[in-house]
Short mmCIF file of C-alpha atoms and ligand atoms in Angstrom, two decimals:
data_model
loop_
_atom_site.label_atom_id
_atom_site.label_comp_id
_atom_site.label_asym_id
_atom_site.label_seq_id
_atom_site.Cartn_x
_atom_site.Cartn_y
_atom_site.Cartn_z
CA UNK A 81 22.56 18.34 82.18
CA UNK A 82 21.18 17.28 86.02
CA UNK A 83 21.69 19.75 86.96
CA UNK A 84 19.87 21.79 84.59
CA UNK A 85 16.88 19.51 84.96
CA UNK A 86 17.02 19.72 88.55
CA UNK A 87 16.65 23.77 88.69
CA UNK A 88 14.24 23.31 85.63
CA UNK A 89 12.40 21.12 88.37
CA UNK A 90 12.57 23.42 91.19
CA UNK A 91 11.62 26.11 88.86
CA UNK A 92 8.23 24.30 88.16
CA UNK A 93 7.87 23.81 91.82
CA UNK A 94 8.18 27.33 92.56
CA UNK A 95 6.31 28.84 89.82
CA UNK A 96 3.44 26.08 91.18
CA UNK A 97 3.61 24.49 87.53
CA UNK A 98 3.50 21.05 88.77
CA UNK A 99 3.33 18.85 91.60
CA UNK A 100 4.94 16.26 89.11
CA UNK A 101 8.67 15.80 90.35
CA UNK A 102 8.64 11.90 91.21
CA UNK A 103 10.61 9.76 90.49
CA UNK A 104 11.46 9.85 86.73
CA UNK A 105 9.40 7.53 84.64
CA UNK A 106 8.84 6.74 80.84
CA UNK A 107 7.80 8.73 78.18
CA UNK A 108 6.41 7.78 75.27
CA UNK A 109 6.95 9.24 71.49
CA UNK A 110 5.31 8.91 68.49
CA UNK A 111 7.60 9.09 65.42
CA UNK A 112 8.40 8.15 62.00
CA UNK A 113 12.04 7.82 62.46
CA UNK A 114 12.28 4.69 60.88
CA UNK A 115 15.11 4.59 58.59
CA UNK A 116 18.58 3.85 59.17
CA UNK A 117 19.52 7.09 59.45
CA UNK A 118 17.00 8.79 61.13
CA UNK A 119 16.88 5.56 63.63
CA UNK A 120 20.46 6.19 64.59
CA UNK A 121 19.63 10.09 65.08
CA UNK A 122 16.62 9.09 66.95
CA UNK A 123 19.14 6.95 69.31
CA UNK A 124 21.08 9.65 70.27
CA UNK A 125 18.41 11.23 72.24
CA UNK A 126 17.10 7.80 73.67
CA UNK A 127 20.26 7.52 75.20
CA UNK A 128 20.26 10.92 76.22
CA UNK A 129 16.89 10.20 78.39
CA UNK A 130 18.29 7.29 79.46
CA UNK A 131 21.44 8.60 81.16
CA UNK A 132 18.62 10.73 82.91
CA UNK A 133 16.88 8.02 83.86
CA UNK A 134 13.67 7.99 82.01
CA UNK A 135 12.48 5.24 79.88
CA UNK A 136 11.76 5.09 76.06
CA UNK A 137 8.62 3.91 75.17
CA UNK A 138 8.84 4.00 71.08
CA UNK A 139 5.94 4.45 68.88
CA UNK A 140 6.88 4.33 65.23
CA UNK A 141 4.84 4.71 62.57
CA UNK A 142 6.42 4.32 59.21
CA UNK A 143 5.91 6.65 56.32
CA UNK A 144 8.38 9.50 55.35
CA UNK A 145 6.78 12.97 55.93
CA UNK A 146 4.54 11.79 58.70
CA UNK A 147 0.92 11.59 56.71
CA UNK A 148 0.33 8.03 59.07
CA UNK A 149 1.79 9.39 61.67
CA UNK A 150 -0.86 11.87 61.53
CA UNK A 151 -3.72 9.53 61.26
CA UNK A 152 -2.61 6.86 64.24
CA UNK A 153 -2.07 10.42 66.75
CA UNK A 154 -5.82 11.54 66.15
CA UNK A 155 -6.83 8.18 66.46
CA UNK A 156 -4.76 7.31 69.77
CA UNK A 157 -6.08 11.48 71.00
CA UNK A 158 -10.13 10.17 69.90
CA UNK A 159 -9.60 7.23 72.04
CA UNK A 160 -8.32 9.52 74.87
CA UNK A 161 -4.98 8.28 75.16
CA UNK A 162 -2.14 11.04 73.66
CA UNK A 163 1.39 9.89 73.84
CA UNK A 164 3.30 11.69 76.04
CA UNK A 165 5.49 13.62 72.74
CA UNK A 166 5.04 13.48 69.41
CA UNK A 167 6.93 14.40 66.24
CA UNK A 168 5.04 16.66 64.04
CA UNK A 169 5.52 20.15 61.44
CA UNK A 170 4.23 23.26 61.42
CA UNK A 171 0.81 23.43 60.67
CA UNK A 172 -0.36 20.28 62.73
CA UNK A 173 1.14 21.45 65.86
CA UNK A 174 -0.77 25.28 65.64
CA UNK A 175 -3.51 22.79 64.78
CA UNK A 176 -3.23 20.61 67.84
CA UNK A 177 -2.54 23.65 70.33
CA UNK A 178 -5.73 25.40 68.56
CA UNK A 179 -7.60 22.41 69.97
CA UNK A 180 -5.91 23.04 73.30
CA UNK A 181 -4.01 19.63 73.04
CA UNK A 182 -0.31 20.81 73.89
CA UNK A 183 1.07 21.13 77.33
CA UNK A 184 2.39 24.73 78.25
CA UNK A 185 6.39 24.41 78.13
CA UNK A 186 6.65 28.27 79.21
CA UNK A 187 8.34 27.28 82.64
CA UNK A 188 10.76 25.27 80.71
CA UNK A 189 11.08 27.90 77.56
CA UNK A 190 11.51 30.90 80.44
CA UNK A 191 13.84 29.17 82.32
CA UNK A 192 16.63 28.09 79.49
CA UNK A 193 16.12 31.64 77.37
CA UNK A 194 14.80 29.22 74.37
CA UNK A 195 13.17 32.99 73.29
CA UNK A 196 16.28 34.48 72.38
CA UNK A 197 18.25 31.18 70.80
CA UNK A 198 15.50 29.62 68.65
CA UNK A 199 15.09 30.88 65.22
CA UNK A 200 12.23 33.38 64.81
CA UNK A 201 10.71 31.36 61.75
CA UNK A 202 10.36 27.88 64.08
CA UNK A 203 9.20 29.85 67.21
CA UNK A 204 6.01 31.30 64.74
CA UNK A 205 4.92 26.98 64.81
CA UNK A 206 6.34 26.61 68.68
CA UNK A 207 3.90 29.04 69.89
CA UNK A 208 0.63 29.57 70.16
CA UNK A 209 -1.54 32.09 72.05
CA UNK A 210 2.37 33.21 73.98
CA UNK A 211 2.79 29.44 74.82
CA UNK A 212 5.48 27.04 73.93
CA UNK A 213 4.08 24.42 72.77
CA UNK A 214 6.91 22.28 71.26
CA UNK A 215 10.19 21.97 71.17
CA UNK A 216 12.16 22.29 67.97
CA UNK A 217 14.36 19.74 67.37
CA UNK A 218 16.24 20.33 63.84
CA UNK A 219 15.90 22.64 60.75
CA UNK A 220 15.35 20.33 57.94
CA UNK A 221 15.30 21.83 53.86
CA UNK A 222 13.68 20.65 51.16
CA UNK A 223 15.65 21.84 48.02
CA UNK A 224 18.63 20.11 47.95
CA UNK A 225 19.92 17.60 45.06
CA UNK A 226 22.19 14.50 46.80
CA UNK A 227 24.39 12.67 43.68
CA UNK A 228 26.68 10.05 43.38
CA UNK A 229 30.03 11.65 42.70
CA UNK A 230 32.08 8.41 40.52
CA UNK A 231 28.59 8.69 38.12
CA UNK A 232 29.12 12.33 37.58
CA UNK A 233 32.48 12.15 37.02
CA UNK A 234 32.44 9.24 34.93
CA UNK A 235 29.83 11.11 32.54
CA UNK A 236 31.31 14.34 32.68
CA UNK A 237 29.23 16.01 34.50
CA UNK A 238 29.73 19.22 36.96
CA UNK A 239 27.37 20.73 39.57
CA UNK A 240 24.24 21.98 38.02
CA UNK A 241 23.50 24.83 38.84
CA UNK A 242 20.21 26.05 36.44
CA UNK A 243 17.18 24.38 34.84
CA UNK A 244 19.22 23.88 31.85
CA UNK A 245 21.94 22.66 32.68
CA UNK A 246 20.24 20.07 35.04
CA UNK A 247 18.15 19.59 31.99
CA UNK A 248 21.49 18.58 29.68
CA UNK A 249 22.86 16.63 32.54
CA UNK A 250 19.66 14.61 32.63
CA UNK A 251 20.07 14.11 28.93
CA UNK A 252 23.92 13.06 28.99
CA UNK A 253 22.61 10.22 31.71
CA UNK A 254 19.80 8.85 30.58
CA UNK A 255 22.19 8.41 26.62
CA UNK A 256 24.74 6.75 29.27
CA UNK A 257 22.38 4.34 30.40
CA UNK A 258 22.34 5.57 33.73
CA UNK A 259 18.72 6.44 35.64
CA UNK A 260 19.24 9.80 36.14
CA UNK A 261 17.00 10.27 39.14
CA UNK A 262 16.23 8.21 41.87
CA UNK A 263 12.43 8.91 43.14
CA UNK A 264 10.09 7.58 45.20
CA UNK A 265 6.76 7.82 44.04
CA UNK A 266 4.46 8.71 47.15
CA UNK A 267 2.79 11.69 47.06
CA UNK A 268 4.91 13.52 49.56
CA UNK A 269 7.62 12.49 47.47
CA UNK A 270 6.21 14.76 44.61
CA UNK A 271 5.48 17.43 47.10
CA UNK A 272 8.95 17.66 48.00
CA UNK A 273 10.16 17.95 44.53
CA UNK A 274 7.44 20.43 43.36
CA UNK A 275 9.12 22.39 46.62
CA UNK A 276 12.14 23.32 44.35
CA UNK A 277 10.67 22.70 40.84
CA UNK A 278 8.16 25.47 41.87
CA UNK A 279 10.78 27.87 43.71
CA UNK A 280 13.16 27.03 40.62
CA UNK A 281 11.23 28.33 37.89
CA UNK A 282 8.98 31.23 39.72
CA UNK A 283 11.41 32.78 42.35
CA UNK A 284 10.49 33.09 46.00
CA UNK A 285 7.70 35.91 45.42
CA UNK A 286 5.99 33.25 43.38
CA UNK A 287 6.63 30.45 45.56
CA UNK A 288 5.06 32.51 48.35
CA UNK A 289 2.30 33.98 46.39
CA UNK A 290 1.21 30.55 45.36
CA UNK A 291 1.97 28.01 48.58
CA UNK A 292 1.32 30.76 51.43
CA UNK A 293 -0.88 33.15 50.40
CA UNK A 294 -2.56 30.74 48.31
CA UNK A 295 -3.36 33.09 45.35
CA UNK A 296 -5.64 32.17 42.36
CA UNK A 297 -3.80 34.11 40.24
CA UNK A 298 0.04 32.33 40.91
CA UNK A 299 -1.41 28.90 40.94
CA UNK A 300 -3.02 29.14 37.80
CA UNK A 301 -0.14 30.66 36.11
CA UNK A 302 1.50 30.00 33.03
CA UNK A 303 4.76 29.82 35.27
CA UNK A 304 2.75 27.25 37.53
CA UNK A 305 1.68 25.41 33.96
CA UNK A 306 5.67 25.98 33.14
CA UNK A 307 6.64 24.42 36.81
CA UNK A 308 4.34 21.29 35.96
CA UNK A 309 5.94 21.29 32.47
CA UNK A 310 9.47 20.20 34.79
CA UNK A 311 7.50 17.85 36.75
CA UNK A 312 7.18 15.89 33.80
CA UNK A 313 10.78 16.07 32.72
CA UNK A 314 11.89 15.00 36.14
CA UNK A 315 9.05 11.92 35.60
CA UNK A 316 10.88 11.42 32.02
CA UNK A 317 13.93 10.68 33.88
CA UNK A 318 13.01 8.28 36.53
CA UNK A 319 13.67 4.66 36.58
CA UNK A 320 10.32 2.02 35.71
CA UNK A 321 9.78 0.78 39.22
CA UNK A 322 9.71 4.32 41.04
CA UNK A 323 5.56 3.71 41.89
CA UNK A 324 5.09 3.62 45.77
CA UNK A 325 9.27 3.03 46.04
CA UNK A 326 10.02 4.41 49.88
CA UNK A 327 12.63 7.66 49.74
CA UNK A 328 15.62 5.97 51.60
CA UNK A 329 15.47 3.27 48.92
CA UNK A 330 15.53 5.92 46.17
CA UNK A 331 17.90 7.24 48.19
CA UNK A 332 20.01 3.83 48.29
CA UNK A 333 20.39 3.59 44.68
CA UNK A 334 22.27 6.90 44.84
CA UNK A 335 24.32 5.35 47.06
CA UNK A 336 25.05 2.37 45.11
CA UNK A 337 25.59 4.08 42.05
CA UNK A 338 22.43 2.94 40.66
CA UNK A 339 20.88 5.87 39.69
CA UNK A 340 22.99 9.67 39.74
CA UNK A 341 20.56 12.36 41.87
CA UNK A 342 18.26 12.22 43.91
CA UNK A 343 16.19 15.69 44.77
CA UNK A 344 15.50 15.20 48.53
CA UNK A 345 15.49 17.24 52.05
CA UNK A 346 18.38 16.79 53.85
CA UNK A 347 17.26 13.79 55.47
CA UNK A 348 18.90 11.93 53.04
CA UNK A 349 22.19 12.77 53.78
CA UNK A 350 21.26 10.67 57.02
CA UNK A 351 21.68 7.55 55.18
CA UNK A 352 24.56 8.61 53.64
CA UNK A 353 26.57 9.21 56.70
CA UNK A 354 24.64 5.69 58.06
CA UNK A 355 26.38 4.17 55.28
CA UNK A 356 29.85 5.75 56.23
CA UNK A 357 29.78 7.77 52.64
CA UNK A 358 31.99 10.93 52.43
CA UNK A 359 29.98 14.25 51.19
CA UNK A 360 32.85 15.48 48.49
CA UNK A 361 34.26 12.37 48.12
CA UNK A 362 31.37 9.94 47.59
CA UNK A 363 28.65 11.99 47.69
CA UNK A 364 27.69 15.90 46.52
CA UNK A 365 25.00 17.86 47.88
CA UNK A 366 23.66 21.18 46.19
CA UNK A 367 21.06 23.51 46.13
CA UNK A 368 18.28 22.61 43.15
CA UNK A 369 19.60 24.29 40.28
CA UNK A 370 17.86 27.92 40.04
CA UNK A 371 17.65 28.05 43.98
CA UNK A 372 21.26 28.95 45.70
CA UNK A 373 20.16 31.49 47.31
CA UNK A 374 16.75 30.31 48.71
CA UNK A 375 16.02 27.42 51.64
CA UNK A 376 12.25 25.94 51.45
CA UNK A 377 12.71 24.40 55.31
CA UNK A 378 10.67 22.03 57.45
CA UNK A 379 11.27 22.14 61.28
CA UNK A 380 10.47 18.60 63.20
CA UNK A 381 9.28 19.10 66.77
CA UNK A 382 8.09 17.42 69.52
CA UNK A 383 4.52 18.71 70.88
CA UNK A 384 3.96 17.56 73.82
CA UNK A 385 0.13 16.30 74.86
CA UNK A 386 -1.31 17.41 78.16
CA UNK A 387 -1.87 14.25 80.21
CA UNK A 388 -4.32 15.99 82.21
CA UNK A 389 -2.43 18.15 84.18
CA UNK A 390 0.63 20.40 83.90
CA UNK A 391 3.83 19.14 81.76
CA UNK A 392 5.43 16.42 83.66
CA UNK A 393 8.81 16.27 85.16
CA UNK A 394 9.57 14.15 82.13
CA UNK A 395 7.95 15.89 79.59
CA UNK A 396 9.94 18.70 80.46
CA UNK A 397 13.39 16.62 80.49
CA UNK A 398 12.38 16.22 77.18
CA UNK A 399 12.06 19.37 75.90
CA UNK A 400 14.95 20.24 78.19
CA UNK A 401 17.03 17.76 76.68
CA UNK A 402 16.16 18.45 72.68
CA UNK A 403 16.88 22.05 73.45
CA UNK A 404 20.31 22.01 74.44
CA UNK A 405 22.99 22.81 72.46
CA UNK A 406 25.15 19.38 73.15
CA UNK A 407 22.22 17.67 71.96
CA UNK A 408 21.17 20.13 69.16
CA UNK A 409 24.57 19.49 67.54
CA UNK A 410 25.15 15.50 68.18
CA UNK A 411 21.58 14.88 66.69
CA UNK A 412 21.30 17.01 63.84
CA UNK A 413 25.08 15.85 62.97
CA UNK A 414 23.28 12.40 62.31
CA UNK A 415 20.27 13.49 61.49
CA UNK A 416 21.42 15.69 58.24
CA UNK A 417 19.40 18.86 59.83
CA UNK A 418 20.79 22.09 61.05
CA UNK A 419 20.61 22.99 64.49
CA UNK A 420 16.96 24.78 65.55
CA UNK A 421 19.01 27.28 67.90
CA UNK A 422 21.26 30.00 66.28
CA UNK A 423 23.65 29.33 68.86
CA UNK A 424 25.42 26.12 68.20
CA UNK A 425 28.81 25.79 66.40
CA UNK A 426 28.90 23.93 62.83
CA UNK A 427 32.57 22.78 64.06
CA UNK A 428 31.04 18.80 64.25
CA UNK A 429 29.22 19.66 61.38
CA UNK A 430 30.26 17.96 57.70
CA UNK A 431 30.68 19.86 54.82
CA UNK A 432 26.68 19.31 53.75
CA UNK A 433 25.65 20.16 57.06
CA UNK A 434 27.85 23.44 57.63
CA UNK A 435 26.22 24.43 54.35
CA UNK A 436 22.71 24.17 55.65
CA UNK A 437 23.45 25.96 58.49
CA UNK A 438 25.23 28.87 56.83
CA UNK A 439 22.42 28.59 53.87
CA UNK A 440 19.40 29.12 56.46
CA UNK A 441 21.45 32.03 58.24
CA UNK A 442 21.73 33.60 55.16
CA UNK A 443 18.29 32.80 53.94
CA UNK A 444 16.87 33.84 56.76
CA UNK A 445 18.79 37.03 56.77
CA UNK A 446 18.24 38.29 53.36
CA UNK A 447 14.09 37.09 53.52
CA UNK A 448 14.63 33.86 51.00
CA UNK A 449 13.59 31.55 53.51
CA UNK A 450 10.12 29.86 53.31
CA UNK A 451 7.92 27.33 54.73
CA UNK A 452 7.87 23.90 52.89
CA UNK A 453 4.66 23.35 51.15
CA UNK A 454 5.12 19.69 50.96
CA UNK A 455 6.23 19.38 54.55
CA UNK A 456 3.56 21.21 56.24
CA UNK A 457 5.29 24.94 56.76
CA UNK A 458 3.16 27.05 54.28
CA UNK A 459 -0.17 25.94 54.58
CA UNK A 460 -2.33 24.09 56.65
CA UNK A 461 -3.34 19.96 56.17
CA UNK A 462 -6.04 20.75 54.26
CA UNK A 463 -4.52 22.58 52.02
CA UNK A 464 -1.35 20.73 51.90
CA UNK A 465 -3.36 17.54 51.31
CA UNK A 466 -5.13 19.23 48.15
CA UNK A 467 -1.88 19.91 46.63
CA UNK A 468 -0.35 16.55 47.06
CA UNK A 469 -3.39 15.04 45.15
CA UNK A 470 -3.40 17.46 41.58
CA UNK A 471 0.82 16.90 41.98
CA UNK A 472 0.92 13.10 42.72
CA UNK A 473 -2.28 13.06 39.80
CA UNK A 474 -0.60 15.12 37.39
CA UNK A 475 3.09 13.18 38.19
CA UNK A 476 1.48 9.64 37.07
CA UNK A 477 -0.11 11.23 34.14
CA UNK A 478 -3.56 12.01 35.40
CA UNK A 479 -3.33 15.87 33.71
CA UNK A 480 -0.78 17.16 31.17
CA UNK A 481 0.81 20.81 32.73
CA UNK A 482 -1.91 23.22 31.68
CA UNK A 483 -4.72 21.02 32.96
CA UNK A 484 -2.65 20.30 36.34
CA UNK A 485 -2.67 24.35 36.97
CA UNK A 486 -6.36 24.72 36.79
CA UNK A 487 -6.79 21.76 38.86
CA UNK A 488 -4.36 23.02 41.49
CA UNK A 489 -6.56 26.45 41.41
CA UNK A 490 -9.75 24.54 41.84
CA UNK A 491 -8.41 22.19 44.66
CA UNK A 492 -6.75 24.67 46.63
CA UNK A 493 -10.34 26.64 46.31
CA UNK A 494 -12.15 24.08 47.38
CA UNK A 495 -9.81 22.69 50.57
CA UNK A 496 -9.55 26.57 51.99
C1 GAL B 1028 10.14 14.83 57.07
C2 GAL B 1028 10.80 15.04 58.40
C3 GAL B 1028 12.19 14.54 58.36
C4 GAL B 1028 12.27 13.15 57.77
C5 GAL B 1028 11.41 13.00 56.53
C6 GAL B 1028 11.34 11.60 55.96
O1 GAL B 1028 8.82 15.26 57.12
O2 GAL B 1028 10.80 16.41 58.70
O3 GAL B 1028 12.75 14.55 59.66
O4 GAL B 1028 11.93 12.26 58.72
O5 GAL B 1028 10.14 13.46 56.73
O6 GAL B 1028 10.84 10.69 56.87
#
């Protein structure tokens, strides 16, 4: 790894990048790592710097999906002082780099082939205007279901794989006594189940037509009205004290056996693994019923700010670092994500995490993969934020289905 570094160095030299090869210092990153599990996935590349020599100057702000994230970066960039990396999805970063935030990781990108390793769909939110601008660091997905295995068994219950049989498994639980779903209720929360509710019952041509392209006519559908119709049955099935509940506590009460699914990116298997659980033998994960074949994914990055001058030797250790492969499979191992090169062996991998990785090769092969709505890959903040308010509304009773549809047309008309 040095020695990598040290010729990425030279490199920078050479190509009269930057006069920035001092001594190694600190850099500091703004995340919202803050669970268990993505804390000990966010240690592996601390100590990673650190065997480099450069310091760890943490900046977490807590709140799954990054919305307060969001809002302490443009405050810290207002007052003219950018962290030196940040986490961030999709949209924000072609946001950021629009406002010519983002330092220019070419040199770096050029000089480790990231062009021909990194998956085509995260290079089209790690570059702007034929600049890298981040550096990919996973490939989460949205539409996965995580469930306690002794609950299923003990009510009988096999994989789901459609609506209806989900449905019927719901049912069987919630006679047993058992909370059938464990949910969080945040807005981001509901986002991230709409993700699969919404590629569930429409297909990926609707999921595209409504969340990408943003058409009138899919998001005031009567399959949109018949997607919001689920939302409620999922809402039917969760426990009393879901309001404002954080996702790795929903995600908890899988664990403990205190509630039987929870529908959840693969972030959640994170605390599964950080609570030494066994995917097949404590644990299942699946695809939402009615989407096998599809991946809704979310890629975290770091973007890295321009401190007023080229990248810094550190800055591009950074990126250097998250890039390789050793790294790319030790974190995302942890983390729950697949790797964000097509290059790096699932061998490490457990059996949830060779899945994603086969899943998003195949998705990505056969043109069923898609940008996560909820997380930021299929429209911009704006629009992203518009949706989360008719969903979280609608969710807590707000609007019944039909009403939720025209309100979804209306917001998204107004926010674009
Ligand atoms: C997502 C992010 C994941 C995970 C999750 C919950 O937006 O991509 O890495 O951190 O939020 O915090």
């Amino acid at each position: 790894m040095r020695k990598t570094i040290l010729k990425i160095s030279t490199a920078l030299v050479i190509g009269g990048m930057s006069a920035n090869v001092a001594a190694a210092g600190d850099v500091e990153v703004l995340h919202w790592w803050t669970s268990g599990g993505e804390a000990s996935a966010l240690n592996v590349l601390k100590q990673d710097l650190e065997g480099q020599g450069i310091g760890w100057n943490d900046m977490p702000v807590a709140g799954g999906g990054g919305e307060s994230a969001m809002t302490v970066l443009r405050a810290r960039v207002t007052a003219g002082n950018a962290p030196t990396a940040v986490q961030m999805l999709g949209f924000d970063i072609l946001d950021w780099a629009g406002e010519g935030a983002l330092a220019d990781l070419n040199a770096v990108a050029e000089a480790e082939g990231w062009d021909a390793v990194v998956p085509e769909a995260l290079q089209a939110f790690a570059k702007h205007d034929g600049k890298w601008v981040s550096a990919p660091v996973n490939v989460h997905s949205t539409n996965w279901v995580w469930a306690n295995k002794s609950v299923l068994d003990a009510n009988g219950i096999a994989v789901p794989t459609t609506w209806e049989e989900f449905e019927a498994a719901l049912a069987t639980l919630s006679a047993a006594g058992v909370t059938p779903i464990a949910h969080g209720g945040q807005a981001w929360q509901e986002a991230t189940v709409f993700d699969a509710i919404a590629m569930s019952t429409g297909g990926p041509d609707f999921y595209k037509s409504a969340f990408v392209d943003l058409d009138e006519g899919a998001l005031g559908s009567d399959t949109m009205v018949e997607a919001f119709r689920r939302m409620d049955v999922i809402r039917a099935n969760v426990d009393e004290n879901f309001s404002g509940r954080d996702w790795n506590l929903a995600t908890a009460m899988v664990i403990n056996g205190d509630a039987a699914f929870q529908l959840m990116g693969d972030w959640a298997k994170g605390e599964f693994i950080n609570a030494g659980k066994v995917p097949g033998e404590d644990f299942l994960c699946f695809r939402f019923p009615g989407t096998a074949d599809q991946v809704t994914f979310n890629a975290d990055q770091f973007a890295l700010f321009d401190q007023g001058g080229d990248v810094s030797s550190e800055q591009a250790s950074l990126a250097s670092a998250i890039l390789s492969p050793s790294f790319q499979s030790a974190f995302n191992v942890v983390k729950g994500s697949a790797p964000a090169r097509t290059d790096v062996s699932d061998e490490a991998f457990d059996a949830c995490g060779k899945k994603a990785i086969a899943d998003l090769a195949a998705a990505a092969h056969t043109g069923n993969l898609f940008g996560s709505m909820a997380h930021g890959h299929a429209a911009p903040a704006g629009i992203k934020n518009a949706i989360y308010d008719v969903v979280t509304a609608h969710f807590n009773g707000e609007f019944d289905a039909g009403t939720a549809a025209e309100e979804l047309v209306d917001a998204v008309s107004i926010a674009k």
